[in-house]
Amino acid sequence: MSIQHQATQLLDFNQKFDVDLLDNVVGCGLGGAVQGPEQQVCQQILTKLKEHPEAWTRVDMILEFSQSQSTKFYALGILQDVIKSRWKALSREQCEGIKTYIVGLIIKLSSDSTSIGHELLYLNKLNAILVQIVKHEWPRNWPSFISDIVGASKTNESLCQNNLAILKILSEEIFDFSAGVMTQTKAKHLKDTMCDDFPQIFELCFFVMHNSQSVSLVHETLETLQRFITWMPLGYIFRTKLVPTLIYKFLNVPEFRNVTLRCLTEVASITISREEEESAELFCTLFSLTLSQLKQMLPLTTNIKEAYKNGRDAEQAFILNLSMFLCTYLKVHGSLLESKSDMHDPLLEALHFLVLISEVEEKEIFKICLEYWSTLTFELYLEKPFPSDVGQQQLSRRPLYYPVLTKVRLIMISNMAKPEEVVVVENEAGEVVRETMVDTDAVSLYKTMRATLVYLTHLDWYDTERIMTEKLESQVNGTEWSWKNLNRLCWAIGSISGATVEENEKRFLVTVIKELLGMVEMKRGKDNKAIIASNIMYIVGQYPRFLRAHWKFLKTVVKKLFEFMHELHDGVQDMACDTFIKIAQKCRRHFVLVQPGEVMPYIEEILNTISTIICDLQPQQVHTFYEAVGYMISAQTDTTVMERLIEKYFQLPNSVWDTIIQQATKDVSVLQERETAKHLSNILKTNIAGCGAIGHAYVTQLGRIYLDMLNIYKVLSENISTVVAAHGEQAAKQPQLVAMRAVKQDVLRVISTWISKSHDHKMVLDNFIPPFLDAVLADYHRNVPTAREPIVLSALATTIDHLGDCITVHVPAIFEAVFECTLEMINKDFEEYPEHRTNFFNMLQAVTEHCFSAFLQMPPLQFKLIMDSIIWAFKHTMRNVAETGLDILLTMLKNVETTEAAQGFYSTYYLLILQHIFSVVTDSSHTADLFMHATILARLFFIVEEGLVTCVLYEGDSTVTPGTSNQVFVAEYVGHLLGQAYPHLQEQQRRVLVEGFFTLDTNVSGLRDHLRDFLVQIREVAGEDTADLYLEERQRQLQEAAEEKRRQQSAVPGVLNPHELPDEMES
């Protein structure tokens, strides 16, 4: 008999359960030993078995007789699901039976220290299941849980170790991970109960720490204490012998020092108010005692960088934990140490430790230290500069830190991270290459380091200049020469732009550039020259203030960049173009003025030699170059001169364009050639770059090519349609058609880029929109789905966003052409045509925001299609589409409120929207949008509560008593809706939930948390017993919130209806 046939017997609960057979099925279905149909059948049977309501009754038999660890874990998964979702539906006898069984199994396994090692994963899973049971049973049905577990712990060290692990998990579940897993009220009660029972737990931990000789047990105790410190009352930390015990008994013991240091870090993170003098003294004592022990373990003369490099894992972890302790303590209590003169020496010693640790070549440790240095230097920078009054000067914190800050400057300069602008780097093989991917972590690190170095420079410019100058001299004379050292120094130099007065900056920068240019001449080898060149380009690009003030230097730099644009070494041209565009953006005005000693603006010289400058650049680099020159032209204020410059600027691409147009006029088939399409696309991309930089004035160039562009668009569209019609939709992926489609996309980008930059809406609407829509809409509508360009929708969205309600008159035509045909493409599933989806809903969002009146003119059936598409959007699994759908809906609700159509809208769509929003709220794939769901629900409940919905929402519903208010009806409707969808919810649960929706409709954050409680409750079958949900207490909280809401409303005259005012307010 095949295993599939045998496996079906597991689903028959009328016969004896075959554990051996289950072992085989689990081995087949989950073990991967057998592939193919048999494995799929086994997986299906295991899924059905797990979903069977009586499957949990087989768990004890499986755990006792199974020979497979995988099967045992499968059985525990069944039990865990029952405990999480159906615990309250079980009888009290069944609950007690499961609890007793799990406790017995844990005691049996954990009482024997030898078996723990073999069964650790299994035991950990059992511990997790017990904690789930405890969360249901304690304290109401198991009030003695803490005393039981503490009492049992004193009988056996192995059992005690596991019990502490259980308490650690329970603490994390209640204090760290309760949000969204338990209701707010239940989580609060469990936290309070844990604090009430804590003396017993603390006594146990203390007993173990002082009496046990077991390393593993003491280690577990310290780890458990670490979790407790974050919430235990302060008295247990400082009014007991906990801190001295940690410091004197465990900190200097190698086996315990890491976990002890983590405990002390948790203590250090506790904040106190300035008024708590007693606590302040205790924190000072903690610091002094810890530091004295640390100095014995790690003398101040230790080379921590080398010690870390040569240390074992535990020793390296100690350095990491030490950095965490020092940074945490100094961030939270540093000001306390500053305020006490007797604590200055310990403070400086701690800072010395941090400086040594900051030199360790480990990124994570460096980032921990960097965060502290960044915070400290920012705080010191915010202080006023030294006042002249000596008495005030003594109050400054800066002198205390000066000796340390010099060392920190050196560390920042020597270890500066790579900026995003740098594209020429040294790879792991030691080769100089162009970086292809941006390292976001490195960029983030650079930004923090840059900010820190800027603060340090403000605090003492001359010290920063001294360090940088000395390190540059070491590069020149070769004593510290290396690519890495030079790069880091130059990145640091480029990072302090603007951090000192202009005169200092000028003197320093001239020295730096002079030395680096000398190095270019002195060093041999292309790689060396490329590295130095890239550093020069980076530095000059970072100092626009200096360049603006020194025209000759600026001109020299630009000429040097033009030279680098002919350098074929990988990455140098890219960096030259990127630096050029940065300079053009920051110094644009200087290029269109006639500078002293010049006969014409430098922009003229650039345009005269543009073909020579760009002859060695790749197309993408040419586009960057054109964008940079475009920024320069945009600075010209004389319209006539600007038009002449633009004509000259586009002379090169226009000559190629004119040639293609002339050829196409004679023989239109030339446009079908792949090479022609490539040229057209390149020219259009140049126009896009120029348009984005020049802005509205680009209209002179656009007017020259506009109609030709649209004609090319139409011709290419017809060619694509013809080929696709003849050869099927797959033909759209042929290289020739892909090239044609690229040209169409670039045409649309040129137009949408200019529209987004234009400021004359009337000119755009009168002269450019009609031919644009004529060329684009009909083509999109008649094309097969595969050949429809998604960029059409984004171009329309951009147009509507920029022109606003001016384009409302064209919206019906736009919708007629693109709406239904696009909707048909995307409403079959949530995956196909992702770009069309995103752009379609962006367009719909633009119309909703700017042209809402167009919706009011639509026939009801077409508007229903709009609403259906919005609902379809926020149900999407694509996160960006779902978010856009919710944004559209919220905008729709706000816009419709002030229109005459509001009541008709509410009558037709209010209940539909409410129903669908609740459906996505309860969908686990949409939990990230919970705040937006709460915002929309708050709006829906608010407009009903405030009487803004005057139409009868239950029109035609004979089950509702005539005259019932909309608020009462909506409350009953939502309660009924929840009851139908989740029949396991009790009447009282539904009542409290609905009451909360209305009470919290002006408090979105509160409503979001209320929804989280709702999501917790629908995952659990509560049964008749709802005591542990604390519904009465939650109801009382909601009543208090309602009273507070009413008090706030009554404080503003006119907000409350006169009939809602209490008697004493009437006069």
XYZ file of N, CA and C in Angstrom, residues 244-331:
264
model
N 26.638 46.024 43.790
C 27.956 45.553 44.262
C 28.219 44.095 43.903
N 27.173 43.260 43.965
C 27.349 41.838 43.616
C 27.770 41.692 42.160
N 27.082 42.407 41.277
C 27.416 42.347 39.852
C 28.860 42.796 39.620
N 29.238 43.906 40.266
C 30.550 44.490 39.990
C 31.681 43.668 40.621
N 31.532 43.337 41.901
C 32.649 42.704 42.616
C 32.708 41.181 42.459
N 31.532 40.564 42.294
C 31.543 39.098 42.244
C 31.650 38.552 40.822
N 31.045 39.268 39.851
C 30.940 38.672 38.512
C 31.683 39.417 37.407
N 31.872 40.737 37.551
C 32.428 41.504 36.438
C 33.835 41.052 36.051
N 34.637 40.670 37.040
C 36.009 40.294 36.700
C 36.193 38.799 36.472
N 35.082 38.047 36.432
C 35.160 36.608 36.135
C 34.937 36.418 34.630
N 35.907 35.873 33.899
C 35.788 35.768 32.431
C 34.472 35.157 31.950
N 33.962 34.124 32.647
C 32.736 33.448 32.184
C 31.503 34.357 32.281
N 31.563 35.350 33.186
C 30.367 36.158 33.458
C 30.505 37.628 33.069
N 31.704 38.060 32.662
C 31.891 39.504 32.526
C 31.044 40.122 31.405
N 30.813 39.363 30.331
C 30.010 39.933 29.235
C 28.549 40.126 29.629
N 27.951 39.108 30.205
C 26.548 39.236 30.601
C 26.411 40.239 31.749
N 27.404 40.305 32.638
C 27.372 41.284 33.732
C 27.430 42.705 33.178
N 28.295 42.907 32.197
C 28.405 44.238 31.590
C 27.107 44.628 30.887
N 26.426 43.646 30.294
C 25.128 43.937 29.670
C 24.104 44.331 30.733
N 24.149 43.671 31.881
C 23.247 44.040 32.994
C 23.522 45.471 33.443
N 24.799 45.806 33.619
C 25.160 47.158 34.057
C 24.776 48.201 33.004
N 24.823 47.817 31.727
C 24.389 48.726 30.651
C 22.900 49.012 30.766
N 22.116 47.973 31.087
C 20.672 48.178 31.278
C 20.419 49.128 32.449
N 21.192 48.966 33.530
C 21.058 49.875 34.677
C 21.419 51.295 34.246
N 22.500 51.424 33.473
C 22.960 52.749 33.031
C 21.944 53.447 32.142
N 21.107 52.686 31.458
C 20.132 53.297 30.533
C 18.921 53.882 31.245
N 18.798 53.643 32.558
C 17.645 54.144 33.321
C 17.808 55.649 33.527
N 16.791 56.399 33.171
C 16.852 57.856 33.320
C 16.259 58.267 34.661
N 16.798 59.337 35.218
C 16.278 59.885 36.476
C 16.078 61.384 36.299
N 15.213 61.967 37.110
C 14.993 63.411 37.044
C 16.081 64.120 37.835
N 16.280 65.404 37.546
C 17.321 66.182 38.216
C 17.086 66.295 39.720
N 15.825 66.143 40.132
C 15.490 66.316 41.544
C 15.891 65.105 42.393
N 16.108 63.964 41.751
C 16.392 62.743 42.508
C 17.867 62.689 42.891
N 18.237 63.463 43.921
C 19.649 63.566 44.315
C 20.196 62.236 44.830
N 19.348 61.525 45.573
C 19.807 60.240 46.126
C 20.147 59.275 44.996
N 19.251 59.207 43.999
C 19.507 58.332 42.854
C 20.746 58.777 42.088
N 20.945 60.095 41.997
C 22.111 60.621 41.282
C 23.403 60.138 41.936
N 23.434 60.176 43.265
C 24.621 59.689 43.983
C 24.854 58.204 43.714
N 23.747 57.460 43.665
C 23.859 56.016 43.432
C 24.403 55.728 42.038
N 23.987 56.510 41.049
C 24.494 56.317 39.682
C 25.969 56.697 39.596
N 26.372 57.722 40.347
C 27.800 58.078 40.389
C 28.615 56.949 41.012
N 28.079 56.387 42.102
C 28.761 55.269 42.765
C 28.885 54.075 41.809
N 27.794 53.764 41.111
C 27.815 52.681 40.116
C 28.947 52.890 39.127
N 29.073 54.120 38.626
C 30.095 54.421 37.619
C 31.501 54.261 38.197
N 31.706 54.803 39.387
C 33.042 54.732 40.010
C 33.460 53.287 40.263
N 32.539 52.511 40.834
C 32.859 51.111 41.150
C 33.151 50.312 39.883
N 32.321 50.500 38.879
C 32.505 49.760 37.619
C 33.827 50.130 36.970
N 34.130 51.433 36.949
C 35.347 51.889 36.293
C 36.596 51.375 37.011
N 36.544 51.356 38.339
C 37.714 50.861 39.086
C 37.978 49.392 38.778
N 36.908 48.599 38.639
C 37.074 47.195 38.270
C 37.589 47.050 36.841
N 37.073 47.879 35.957
C 37.481 47.814 34.550
C 38.967 48.121 34.404
N 39.445 49.093 35.185
C 40.867 49.470 35.088
C 41.778 48.334 35.545
N 41.285 47.519 36.464
C 42.075 46.359 36.883
C 42.107 45.305 35.777
N 40.971 45.127 35.111
C 40.883 44.125 34.046
C 41.564 44.607 32.768
N 41.458 45.912 32.501
C 41.926 46.487 31.239
C 42.621 47.815 31.561
N 43.893 47.793 31.885
C 44.588 49.028 32.260
C 44.469 50.100 31.173
N 44.531 51.369 31.581
C 44.364 52.484 30.644
C 45.465 52.528 29.586
N 46.558 51.834 29.854
C 47.665 51.817 28.886
C 47.511 50.727 27.820
N 46.457 49.921 27.932
C 46.255 48.801 26.988
C 46.028 49.316 25.572
N 46.648 48.654 24.599
C 46.370 48.937 23.190
C 45.138 48.115 22.801
N 43.981 48.726 22.961
C 42.723 47.986 22.767
C 42.557 47.559 21.312
N 43.060 48.359 20.380
C 42.964 48.001 18.955
C 43.651 46.673 18.683
N 44.863 46.500 19.212
C 45.607 45.252 19.022
C 44.992 44.114 19.842
N 44.544 44.459 21.060
C 43.932 43.436 21.924
C 42.697 42.848 21.258
N 41.908 43.702 20.612
C 40.709 43.225 19.911
C 41.102 42.358 18.714
N 42.085 42.826 17.985
C 42.518 42.125 16.763
C 42.995 40.710 17.079
N 43.693 40.547 18.217
C 44.268 39.250 18.575
C 43.409 38.460 19.561
N 42.287 39.042 20.009
C 41.483 38.406 21.052
C 40.571 37.306 20.541
N 40.128 36.461 21.467
C 39.137 35.426 21.140
C 37.747 36.053 21.062
N 36.760 35.255 20.665
C 35.403 35.772 20.479
C 34.869 36.436 21.741
N 35.073 35.786 22.887
C 34.547 36.325 24.152
C 35.228 37.640 24.508
N 36.516 37.755 24.207
C 37.256 38.980 24.516
C 36.820 40.116 23.590
N 36.561 39.777 22.309
C 36.060 40.796 21.384
C 34.654 41.241 21.777
N 33.841 40.288 22.243
C 32.493 40.632 22.715
C 32.567 41.559 23.920
N 33.594 41.369 24.766
C 33.760 42.223 25.944
C 34.019 43.673 25.526
N 34.845 43.869 24.507
C 35.119 45.224 24.017
C 33.833 45.854 23.477
N 33.055 45.065 22.751
C 31.760 45.554 22.240
C 30.845 45.955 23.390
N 30.722 45.083 24.391
C 29.845 45.372 25.534
C 30.343 46.558 26.351
N 31.683 46.697 26.435
C 32.254 47.837 27.151
C 31.896 49.142 26.443
N 31.972 49.140 25.113
C 31.591 50.347 24.357
C 30.124 50.683 24.585
N 29.278 49.656 24.624
C 27.850 49.874 24.877
C 27.631 50.480 26.262
N 28.333 49.940 27.276
C 28.165 50.446 28.642
C 28.596 51.905 28.751
N 29.810 52.190 28.279
C 30.339 53.549 28.414
C 29.492 54.568 27.646
N 29.125 54.223 26.407
C 28.330 55.162 25.595
C 26.945 55.375 26.201
N 26.336 54.289 26.677
C 25.006 54.410 27.277
C 25.063 55.268 28.532
N 26.026 54.971 29.409
C 26.115 55.716 30.673
C 26.402 57.196 30.400
N 27.357 57.480 29.537
C 27.750 58.870 29.303
C 26.646 59.664 28.602
N 25.890 59.011 27.718
C 24.780 59.711 27.064
C 23.678 60.064 28.057
